[in-house]
Short mmCIF file of C-alpha atoms in Angstrom, two decimals:
data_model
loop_
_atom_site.label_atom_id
_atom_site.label_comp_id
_atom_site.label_asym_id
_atom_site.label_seq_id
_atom_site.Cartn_x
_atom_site.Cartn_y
_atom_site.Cartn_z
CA UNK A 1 -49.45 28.17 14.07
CA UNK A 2 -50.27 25.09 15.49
CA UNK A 3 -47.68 23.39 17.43
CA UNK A 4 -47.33 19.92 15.55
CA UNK A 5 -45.78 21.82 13.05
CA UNK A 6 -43.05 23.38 15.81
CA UNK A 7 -40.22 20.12 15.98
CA UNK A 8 -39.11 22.06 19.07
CA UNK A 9 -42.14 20.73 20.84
CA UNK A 10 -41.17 16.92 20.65
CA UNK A 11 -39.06 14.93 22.68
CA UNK A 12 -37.30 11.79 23.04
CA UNK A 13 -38.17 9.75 26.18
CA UNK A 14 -36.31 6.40 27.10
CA UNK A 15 -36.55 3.50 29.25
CA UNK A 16 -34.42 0.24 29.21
CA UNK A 17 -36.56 -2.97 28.52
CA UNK A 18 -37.11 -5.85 31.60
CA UNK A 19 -37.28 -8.39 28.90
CA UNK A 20 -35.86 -7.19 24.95
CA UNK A 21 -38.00 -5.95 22.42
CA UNK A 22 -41.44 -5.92 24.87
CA UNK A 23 -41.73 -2.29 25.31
CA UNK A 24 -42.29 -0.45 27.94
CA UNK A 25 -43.39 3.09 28.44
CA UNK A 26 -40.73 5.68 28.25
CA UNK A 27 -40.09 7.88 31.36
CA UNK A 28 -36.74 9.51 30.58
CA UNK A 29 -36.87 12.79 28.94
CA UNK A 30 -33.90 13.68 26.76
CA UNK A 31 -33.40 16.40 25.55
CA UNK A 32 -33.13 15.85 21.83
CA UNK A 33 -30.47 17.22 19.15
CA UNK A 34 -31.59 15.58 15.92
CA UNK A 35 -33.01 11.99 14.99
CA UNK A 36 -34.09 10.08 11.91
CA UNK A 37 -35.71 7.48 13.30
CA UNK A 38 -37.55 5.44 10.97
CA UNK A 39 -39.70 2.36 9.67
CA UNK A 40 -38.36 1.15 6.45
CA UNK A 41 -41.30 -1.26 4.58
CA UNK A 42 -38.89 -1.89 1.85
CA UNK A 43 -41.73 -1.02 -0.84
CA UNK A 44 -41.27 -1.79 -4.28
CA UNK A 45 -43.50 -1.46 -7.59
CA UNK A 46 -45.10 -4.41 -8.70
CA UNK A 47 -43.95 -4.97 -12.24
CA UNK A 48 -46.23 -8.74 -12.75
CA UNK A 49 -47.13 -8.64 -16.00
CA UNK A 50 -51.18 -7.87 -15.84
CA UNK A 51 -52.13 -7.56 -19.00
CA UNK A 52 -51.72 -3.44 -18.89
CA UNK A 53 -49.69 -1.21 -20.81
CA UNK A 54 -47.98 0.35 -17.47
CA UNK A 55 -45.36 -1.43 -15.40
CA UNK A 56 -47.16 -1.11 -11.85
CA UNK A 57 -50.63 -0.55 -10.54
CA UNK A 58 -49.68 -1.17 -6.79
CA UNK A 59 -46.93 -1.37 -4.38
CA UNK A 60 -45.19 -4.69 -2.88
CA UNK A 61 -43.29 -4.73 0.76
CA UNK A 62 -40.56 -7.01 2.51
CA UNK A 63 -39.92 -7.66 5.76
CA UNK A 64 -39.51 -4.30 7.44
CA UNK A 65 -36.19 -2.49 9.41
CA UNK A 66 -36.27 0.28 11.71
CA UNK A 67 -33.25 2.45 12.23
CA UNK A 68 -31.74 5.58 12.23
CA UNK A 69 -29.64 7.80 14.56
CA UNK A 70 -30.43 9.91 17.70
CA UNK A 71 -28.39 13.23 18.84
CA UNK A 72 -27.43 14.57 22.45
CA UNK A 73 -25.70 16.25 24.39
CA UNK A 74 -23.68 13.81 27.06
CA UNK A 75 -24.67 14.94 30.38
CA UNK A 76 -23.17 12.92 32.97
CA UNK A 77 -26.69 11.51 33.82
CA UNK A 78 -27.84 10.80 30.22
CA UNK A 79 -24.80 9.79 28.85
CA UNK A 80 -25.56 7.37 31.52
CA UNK A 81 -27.94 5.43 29.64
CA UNK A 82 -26.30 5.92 26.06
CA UNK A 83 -23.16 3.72 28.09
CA UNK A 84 -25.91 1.49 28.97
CA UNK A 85 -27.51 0.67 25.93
CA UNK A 86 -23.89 -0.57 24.50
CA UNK A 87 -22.37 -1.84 27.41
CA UNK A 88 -23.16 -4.18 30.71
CA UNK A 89 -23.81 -2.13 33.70
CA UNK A 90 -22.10 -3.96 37.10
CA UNK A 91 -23.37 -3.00 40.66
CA UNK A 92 -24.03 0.65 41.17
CA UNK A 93 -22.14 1.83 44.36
CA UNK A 94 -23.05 4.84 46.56
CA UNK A 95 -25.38 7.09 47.23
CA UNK A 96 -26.70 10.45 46.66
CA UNK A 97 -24.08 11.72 47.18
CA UNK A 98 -22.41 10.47 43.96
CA UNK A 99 -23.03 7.26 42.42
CA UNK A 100 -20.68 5.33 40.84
CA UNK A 101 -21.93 3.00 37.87
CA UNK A 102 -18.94 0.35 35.94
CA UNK A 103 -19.23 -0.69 32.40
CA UNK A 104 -18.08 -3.44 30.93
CA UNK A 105 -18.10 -5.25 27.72
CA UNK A 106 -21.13 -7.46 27.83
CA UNK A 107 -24.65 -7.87 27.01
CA UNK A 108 -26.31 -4.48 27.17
CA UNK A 109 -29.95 -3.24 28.09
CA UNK A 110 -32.10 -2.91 25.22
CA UNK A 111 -34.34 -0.04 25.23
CA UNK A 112 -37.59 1.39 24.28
CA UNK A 113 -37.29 4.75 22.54
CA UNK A 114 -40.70 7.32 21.77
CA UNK A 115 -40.13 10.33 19.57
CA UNK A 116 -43.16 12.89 19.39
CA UNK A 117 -44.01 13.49 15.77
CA UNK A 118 -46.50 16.47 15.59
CA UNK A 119 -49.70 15.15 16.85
CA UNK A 120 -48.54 11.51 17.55
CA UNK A 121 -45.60 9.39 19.24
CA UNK A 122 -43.45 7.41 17.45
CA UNK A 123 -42.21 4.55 19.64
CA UNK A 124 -39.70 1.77 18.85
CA UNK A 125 -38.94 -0.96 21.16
CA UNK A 126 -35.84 -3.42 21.39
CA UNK A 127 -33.81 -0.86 20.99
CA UNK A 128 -29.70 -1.48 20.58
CA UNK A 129 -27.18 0.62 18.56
CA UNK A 130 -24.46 -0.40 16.11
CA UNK A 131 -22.87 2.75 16.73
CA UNK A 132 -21.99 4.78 19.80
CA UNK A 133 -19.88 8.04 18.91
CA UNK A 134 -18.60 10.63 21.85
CA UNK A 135 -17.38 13.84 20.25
CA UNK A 136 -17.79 17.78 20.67
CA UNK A 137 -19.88 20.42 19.35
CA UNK A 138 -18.90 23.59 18.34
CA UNK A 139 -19.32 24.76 21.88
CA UNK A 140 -16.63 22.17 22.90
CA UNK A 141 -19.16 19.93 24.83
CA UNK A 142 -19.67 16.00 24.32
CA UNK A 143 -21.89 14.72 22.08
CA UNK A 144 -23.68 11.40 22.12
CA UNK A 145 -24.40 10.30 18.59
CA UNK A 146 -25.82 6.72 18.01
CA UNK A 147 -26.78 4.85 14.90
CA UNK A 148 -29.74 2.61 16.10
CA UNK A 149 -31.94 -0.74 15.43
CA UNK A 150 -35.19 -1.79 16.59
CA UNK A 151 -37.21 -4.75 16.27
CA UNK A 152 -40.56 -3.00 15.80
CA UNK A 153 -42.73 0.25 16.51
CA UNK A 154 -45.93 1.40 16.82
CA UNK A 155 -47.14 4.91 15.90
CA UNK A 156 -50.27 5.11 13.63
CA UNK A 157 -52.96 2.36 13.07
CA UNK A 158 -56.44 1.91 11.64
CA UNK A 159 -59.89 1.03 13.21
CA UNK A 160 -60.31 -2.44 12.24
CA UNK A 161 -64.40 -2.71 13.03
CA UNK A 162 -66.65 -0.11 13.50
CA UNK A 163 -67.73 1.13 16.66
CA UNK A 164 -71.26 1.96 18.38
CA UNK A 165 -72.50 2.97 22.02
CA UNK A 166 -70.02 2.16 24.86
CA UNK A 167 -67.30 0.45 24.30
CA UNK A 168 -64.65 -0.84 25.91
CA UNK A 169 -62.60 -2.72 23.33
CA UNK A 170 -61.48 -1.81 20.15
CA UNK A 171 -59.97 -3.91 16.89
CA UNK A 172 -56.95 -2.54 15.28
CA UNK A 173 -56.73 -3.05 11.68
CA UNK A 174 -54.28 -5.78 10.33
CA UNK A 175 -53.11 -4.00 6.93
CA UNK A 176 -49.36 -2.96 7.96
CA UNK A 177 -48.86 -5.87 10.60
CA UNK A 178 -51.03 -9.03 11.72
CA UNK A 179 -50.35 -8.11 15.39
CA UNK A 180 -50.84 -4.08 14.84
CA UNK A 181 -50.86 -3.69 18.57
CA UNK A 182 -47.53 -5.03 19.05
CA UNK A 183 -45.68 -2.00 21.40
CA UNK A 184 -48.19 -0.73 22.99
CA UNK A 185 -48.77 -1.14 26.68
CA UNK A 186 -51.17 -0.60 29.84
CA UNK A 187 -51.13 2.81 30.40
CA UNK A 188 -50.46 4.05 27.33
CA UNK A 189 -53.15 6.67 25.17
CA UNK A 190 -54.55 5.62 22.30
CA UNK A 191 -56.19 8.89 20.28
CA UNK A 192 -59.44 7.67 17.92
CA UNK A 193 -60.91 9.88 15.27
CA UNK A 194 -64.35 9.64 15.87
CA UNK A 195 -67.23 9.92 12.76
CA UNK A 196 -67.92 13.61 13.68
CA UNK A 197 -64.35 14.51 13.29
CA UNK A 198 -64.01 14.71 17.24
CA UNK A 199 -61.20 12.44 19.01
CA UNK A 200 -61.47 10.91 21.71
CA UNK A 201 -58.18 9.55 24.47
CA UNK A 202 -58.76 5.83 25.68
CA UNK A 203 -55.76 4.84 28.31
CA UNK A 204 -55.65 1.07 27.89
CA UNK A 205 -56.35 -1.20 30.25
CA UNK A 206 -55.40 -4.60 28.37
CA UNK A 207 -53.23 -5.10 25.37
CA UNK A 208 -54.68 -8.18 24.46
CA UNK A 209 -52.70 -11.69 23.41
CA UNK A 210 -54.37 -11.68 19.71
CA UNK A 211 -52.81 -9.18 18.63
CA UNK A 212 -55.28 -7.36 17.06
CA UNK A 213 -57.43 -5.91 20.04
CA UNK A 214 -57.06 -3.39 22.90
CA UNK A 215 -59.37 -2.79 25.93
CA UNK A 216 -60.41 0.47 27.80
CA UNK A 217 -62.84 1.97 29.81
CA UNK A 218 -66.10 2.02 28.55
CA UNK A 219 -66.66 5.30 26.37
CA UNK A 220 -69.21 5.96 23.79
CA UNK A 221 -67.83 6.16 20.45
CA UNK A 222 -69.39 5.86 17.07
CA UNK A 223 -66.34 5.27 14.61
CA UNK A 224 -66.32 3.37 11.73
CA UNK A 225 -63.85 1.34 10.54
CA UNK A 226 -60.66 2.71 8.73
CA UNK A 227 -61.26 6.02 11.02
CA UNK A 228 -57.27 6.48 12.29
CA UNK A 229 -55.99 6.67 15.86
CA UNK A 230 -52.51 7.23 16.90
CA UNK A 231 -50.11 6.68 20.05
CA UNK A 232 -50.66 9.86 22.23
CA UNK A 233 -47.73 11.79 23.00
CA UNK A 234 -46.63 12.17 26.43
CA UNK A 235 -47.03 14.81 28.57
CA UNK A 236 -43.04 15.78 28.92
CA UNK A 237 -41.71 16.10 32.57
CA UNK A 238 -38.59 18.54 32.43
CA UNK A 239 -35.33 16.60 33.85
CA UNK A 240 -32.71 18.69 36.00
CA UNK A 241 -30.14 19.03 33.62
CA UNK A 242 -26.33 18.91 34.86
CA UNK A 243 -23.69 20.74 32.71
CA UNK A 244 -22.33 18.24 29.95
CA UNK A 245 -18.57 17.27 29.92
CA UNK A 246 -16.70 20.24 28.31
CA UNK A 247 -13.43 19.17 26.10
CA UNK A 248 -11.45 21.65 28.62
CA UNK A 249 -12.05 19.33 31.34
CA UNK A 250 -10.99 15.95 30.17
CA UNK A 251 -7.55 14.64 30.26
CA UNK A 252 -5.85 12.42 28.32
CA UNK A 253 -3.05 9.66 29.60
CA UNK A 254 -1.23 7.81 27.19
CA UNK A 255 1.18 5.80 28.62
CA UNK A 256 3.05 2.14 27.45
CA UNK A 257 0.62 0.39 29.95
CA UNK A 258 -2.16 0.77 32.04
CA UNK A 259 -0.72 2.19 34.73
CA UNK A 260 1.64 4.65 32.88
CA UNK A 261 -1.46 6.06 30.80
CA UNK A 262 -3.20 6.31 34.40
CA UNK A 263 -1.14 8.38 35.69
CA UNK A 264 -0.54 10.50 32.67
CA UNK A 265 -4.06 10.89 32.80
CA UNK A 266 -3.90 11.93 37.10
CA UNK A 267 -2.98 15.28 36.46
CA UNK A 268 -2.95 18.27 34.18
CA UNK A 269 0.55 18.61 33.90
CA UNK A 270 1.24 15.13 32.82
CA UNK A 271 -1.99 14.77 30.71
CA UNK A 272 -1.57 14.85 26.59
CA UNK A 273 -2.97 18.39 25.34
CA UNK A 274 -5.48 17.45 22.70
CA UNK A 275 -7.43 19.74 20.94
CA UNK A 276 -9.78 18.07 18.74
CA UNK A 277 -11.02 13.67 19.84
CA UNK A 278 -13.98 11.58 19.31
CA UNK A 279 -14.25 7.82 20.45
CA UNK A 280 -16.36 5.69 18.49
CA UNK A 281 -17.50 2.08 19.76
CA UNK A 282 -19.17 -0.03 17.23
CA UNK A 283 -21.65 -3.34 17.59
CA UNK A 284 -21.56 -6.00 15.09
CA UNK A 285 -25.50 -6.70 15.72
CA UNK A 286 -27.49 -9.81 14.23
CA UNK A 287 -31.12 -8.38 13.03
CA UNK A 288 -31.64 -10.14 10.34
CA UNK A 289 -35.72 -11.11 9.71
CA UNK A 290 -37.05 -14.32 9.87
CA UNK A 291 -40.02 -16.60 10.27
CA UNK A 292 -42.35 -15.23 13.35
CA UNK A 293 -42.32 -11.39 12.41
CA UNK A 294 -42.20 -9.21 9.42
CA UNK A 295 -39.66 -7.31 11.24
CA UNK A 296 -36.70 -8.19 13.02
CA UNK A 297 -37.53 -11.31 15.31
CA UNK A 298 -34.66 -10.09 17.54
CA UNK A 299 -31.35 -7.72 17.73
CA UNK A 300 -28.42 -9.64 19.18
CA UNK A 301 -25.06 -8.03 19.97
CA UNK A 302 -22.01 -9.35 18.45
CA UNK A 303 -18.41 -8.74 18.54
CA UNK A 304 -17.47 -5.39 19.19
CA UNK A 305 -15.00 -2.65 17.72
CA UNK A 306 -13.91 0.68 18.80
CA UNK A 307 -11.61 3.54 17.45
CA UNK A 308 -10.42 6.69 19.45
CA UNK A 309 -9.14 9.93 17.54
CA UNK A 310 -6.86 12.42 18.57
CA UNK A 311 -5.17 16.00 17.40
CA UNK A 312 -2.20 17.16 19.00
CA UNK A 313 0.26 19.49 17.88
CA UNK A 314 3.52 18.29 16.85
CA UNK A 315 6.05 18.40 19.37
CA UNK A 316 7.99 14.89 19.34
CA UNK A 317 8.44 11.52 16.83
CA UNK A 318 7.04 9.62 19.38
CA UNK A 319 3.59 8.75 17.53
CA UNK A 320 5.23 8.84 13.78
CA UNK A 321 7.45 6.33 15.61
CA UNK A 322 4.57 4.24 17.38
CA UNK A 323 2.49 4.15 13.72
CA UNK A 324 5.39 2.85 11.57
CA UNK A 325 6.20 -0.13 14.34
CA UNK A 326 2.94 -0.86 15.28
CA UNK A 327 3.25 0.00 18.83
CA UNK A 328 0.93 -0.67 21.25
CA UNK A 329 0.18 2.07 24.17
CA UNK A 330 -2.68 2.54 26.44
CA UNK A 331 -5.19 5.31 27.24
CA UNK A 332 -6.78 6.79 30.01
CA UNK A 333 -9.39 9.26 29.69
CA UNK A 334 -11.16 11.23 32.54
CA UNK A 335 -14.10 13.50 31.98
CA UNK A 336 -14.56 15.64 34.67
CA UNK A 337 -17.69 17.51 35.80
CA UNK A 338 -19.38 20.05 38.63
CA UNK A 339 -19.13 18.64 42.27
CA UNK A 340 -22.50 16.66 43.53
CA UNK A 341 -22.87 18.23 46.84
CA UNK A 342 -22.17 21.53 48.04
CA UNK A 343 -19.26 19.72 50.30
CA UNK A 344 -17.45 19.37 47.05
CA UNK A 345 -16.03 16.11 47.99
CA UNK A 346 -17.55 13.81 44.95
CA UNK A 347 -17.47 15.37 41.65
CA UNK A 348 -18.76 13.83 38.13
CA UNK A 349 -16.06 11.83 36.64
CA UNK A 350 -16.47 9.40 33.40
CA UNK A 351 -13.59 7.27 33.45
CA UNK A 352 -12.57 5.27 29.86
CA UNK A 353 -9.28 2.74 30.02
CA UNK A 354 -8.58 1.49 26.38
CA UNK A 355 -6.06 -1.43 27.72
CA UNK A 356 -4.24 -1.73 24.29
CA UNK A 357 -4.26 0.89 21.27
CA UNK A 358 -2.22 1.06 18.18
CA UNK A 359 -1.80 3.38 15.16
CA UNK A 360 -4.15 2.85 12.38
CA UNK A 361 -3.48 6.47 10.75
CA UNK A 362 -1.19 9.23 11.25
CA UNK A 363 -0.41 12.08 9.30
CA UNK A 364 1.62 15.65 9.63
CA UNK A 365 -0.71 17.80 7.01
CA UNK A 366 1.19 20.88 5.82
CA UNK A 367 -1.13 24.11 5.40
CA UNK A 368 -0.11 27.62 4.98
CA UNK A 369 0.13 29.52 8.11
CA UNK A 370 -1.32 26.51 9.93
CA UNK A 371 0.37 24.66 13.09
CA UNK A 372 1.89 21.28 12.74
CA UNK A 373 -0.17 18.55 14.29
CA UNK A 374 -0.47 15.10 14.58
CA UNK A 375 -3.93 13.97 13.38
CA UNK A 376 -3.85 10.33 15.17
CA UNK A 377 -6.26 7.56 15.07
CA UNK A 378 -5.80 4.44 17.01
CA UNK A 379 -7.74 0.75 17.02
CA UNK A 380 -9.12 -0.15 20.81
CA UNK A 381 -7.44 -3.65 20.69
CA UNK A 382 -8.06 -6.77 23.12
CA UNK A 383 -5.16 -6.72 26.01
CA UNK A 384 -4.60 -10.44 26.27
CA UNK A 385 -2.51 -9.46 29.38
CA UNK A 386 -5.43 -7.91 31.08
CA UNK A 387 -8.28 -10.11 29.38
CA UNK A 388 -9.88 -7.47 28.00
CA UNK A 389 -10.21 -3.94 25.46
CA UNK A 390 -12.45 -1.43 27.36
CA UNK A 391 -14.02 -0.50 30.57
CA UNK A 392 -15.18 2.35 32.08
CA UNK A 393 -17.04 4.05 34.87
CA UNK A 394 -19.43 7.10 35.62
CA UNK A 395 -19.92 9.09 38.76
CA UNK A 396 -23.24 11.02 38.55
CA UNK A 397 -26.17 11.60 40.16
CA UNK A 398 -28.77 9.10 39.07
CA UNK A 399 -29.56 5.72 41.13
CA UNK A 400 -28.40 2.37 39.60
CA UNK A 401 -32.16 1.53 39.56
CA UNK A 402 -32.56 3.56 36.37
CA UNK A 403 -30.66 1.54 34.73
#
């Protein structure tokens, strides 16, 4: 069977972007859940009246979208980048032997994002979610889940004029977009269909300004035009995958303030027992098109929103009590992995402070033979007191230069 047909064989590679939405070539390998990343061309029939006795004969587009949601696991090093992508990074401290890496609300790094799709790459470049979810598979270990934007791609294109002898340009056809090689870059392989059915792999040397045309070694190619090429995919280099954080290794401080829910949070006799939690953080993103591109000119981040869910058995009124008031509490959370070194004196640690959380649902649900428990979730509010909602930092083992 050949192996385009296998979705095992693809891969999701990342990189954040110097300068959003100009792409750059992916060289973090994730290893991938699930995605649904897609172009959406926002066809249509075209119902003009032609003098015919059927409603179409051809297809109309819009301005395009591209979105969807990527899947996985939340290593402390990848989870890394999925903080990145929705929140500002400040300085990396530290060294190899743990690095330390705060997040703050602010301006994140956009990304560029390749998926392999059988024979070709799918890439999509200014890359920012609306929706950043942290919950737990069945095996009780975090899971990254992000609902996505993009302000363009580039996976499959046409030969625009044919080709004779050695080469070393090539014009892309303009039918989907009038700059069709908008996302690719130096480096990257383009694969051509040649007239005998043969392809041939041309690693760019020039991406040029109109738009349209791409430059390469010189190679002999007869192709004419229409014949298809496609974004190679790239050859995957295996990370070194760290454990991911495990729901038996987090605890959870709640506490009236900041301080009280830290020190909850310190130890794992003060800690709140949950047994089921998931912390969403939403974007309010601006990617609406405009004049300048059929898709998305740009993807700016807006306000922000977050929500943080709990189950814990029943054991006091405090949080029936807290709901029907309104009253606010705070919430440490530490994620703790494997030590770094084999001194064991730095270990993986994701630290989340929600400042100020209240009560947007609780209930008691009564089953038969089933424990009591309180099925909580709470709004991440803005702390006027301490000028701020959220922040957070991760010990792990990758350099601040990644990201």
């Amino acid at each position: 069977m050949p192996t385009q047909y296998l979705s095992d064989n693809s891969y999701l590679a990342i990189k954040p972007e110097t300068t959003h939405g100009t792409a750059v070539i992916p060289t973090v390998f994730v290893p991938l859940v699930s995605e649904d990343l897609d172009v959406n061309p926002n066809h249509s029939e075209d119902m003009r009246m032609k003098g015919l006795d059927w409603a179409a004969s051809d297809i109309r587009r819009a301005n395009r979208n591209h979105e969807g949601s990527i899947v996985f696991l939340a290593d402390p090093d990848m989870l890394g980048h999925a903080l990145n992508m929705n929140f500002l990074k400040g300085s990396t401290t530290g060294d190899a032997n743990g690095y330390t890496h705060p997040f703050t609300v602010g301006v994140p790094d956009s990304y560029t994002v390749e998926v392999r799709k059988g024979v070709y790459a799918q890439r999509f470049f200014g890359v920012r979610p609306e929706e950043l979810k942290l919950d737990f598979a069945e095996g009780q270990e975090m899971q990254v889940s992000m609902k996505v934007k993009a302000t363009g791609q580039f996976s499959v294109a046409k030969l625009g004029i044919a080709l004779s002898g050695s080469v070393t340009s090539l014009t892309l056809d303009d039918e989907y977009d009038i700059s069709p090689n908008r996302g690719l870059v130096v480096g990257d392989v383009l694969s051509l269909i040649k007239d005998d059915g043969s392809t041939v792999d041309l690693t760019l040397t020039s991406v040029n300004s109109n738009g349209i045309g791409v430059g390469f070694s010189s190679t002999s190619i007869t192709a004419a035009a229409g014949n298809l090429c496609y974004l190679k995919p790239l050859t995957v280099t295996q990370p070194t995958l760290q454990d991911p954080f495990y729901l038996g290794n987090i605890l959870v401080g709640l506490g009236v303030d900041t301080a009280a829910a830290d020190t909850a949070a310190g130890s794992r006799t003060t800690a709140t027992n949950c047994y089921e939690m998931s912390i969403t953080f939403k974007n309010k993103l601006f990617d609406k098109n405009g004049t300048n591109r059929m898709d998305p000119v740009q993807i700016i981040v807006g306000s922000r929103s977050g929500q943080f869910k709990i189950k814990q058995l029943l054991e006091t009124s405090t949080q029936r009590t807290k709901f029907l008031d309104r009253g606010a509490q705070a919430v440490t959370i530490k994620a703790y992995g494997k030590f770094i070194k084999s001194d064991f004196t730095t270990q993986e640690l994701l630290t989340m402070r929600f400042y100020k959380v209240k009560l947007l649902e609780h209930t008691n649900p009564l089953e038969v033979q089933e424990f009591i428990k309180d099925d909580e979730t709470f709004a991440i509010l803005y702390d006027e007191s301490n000028a701020k909602a959220v922040d957070m930092s991760l010990i792990n083992r990758t350099a601040g230069t990644s990201y």
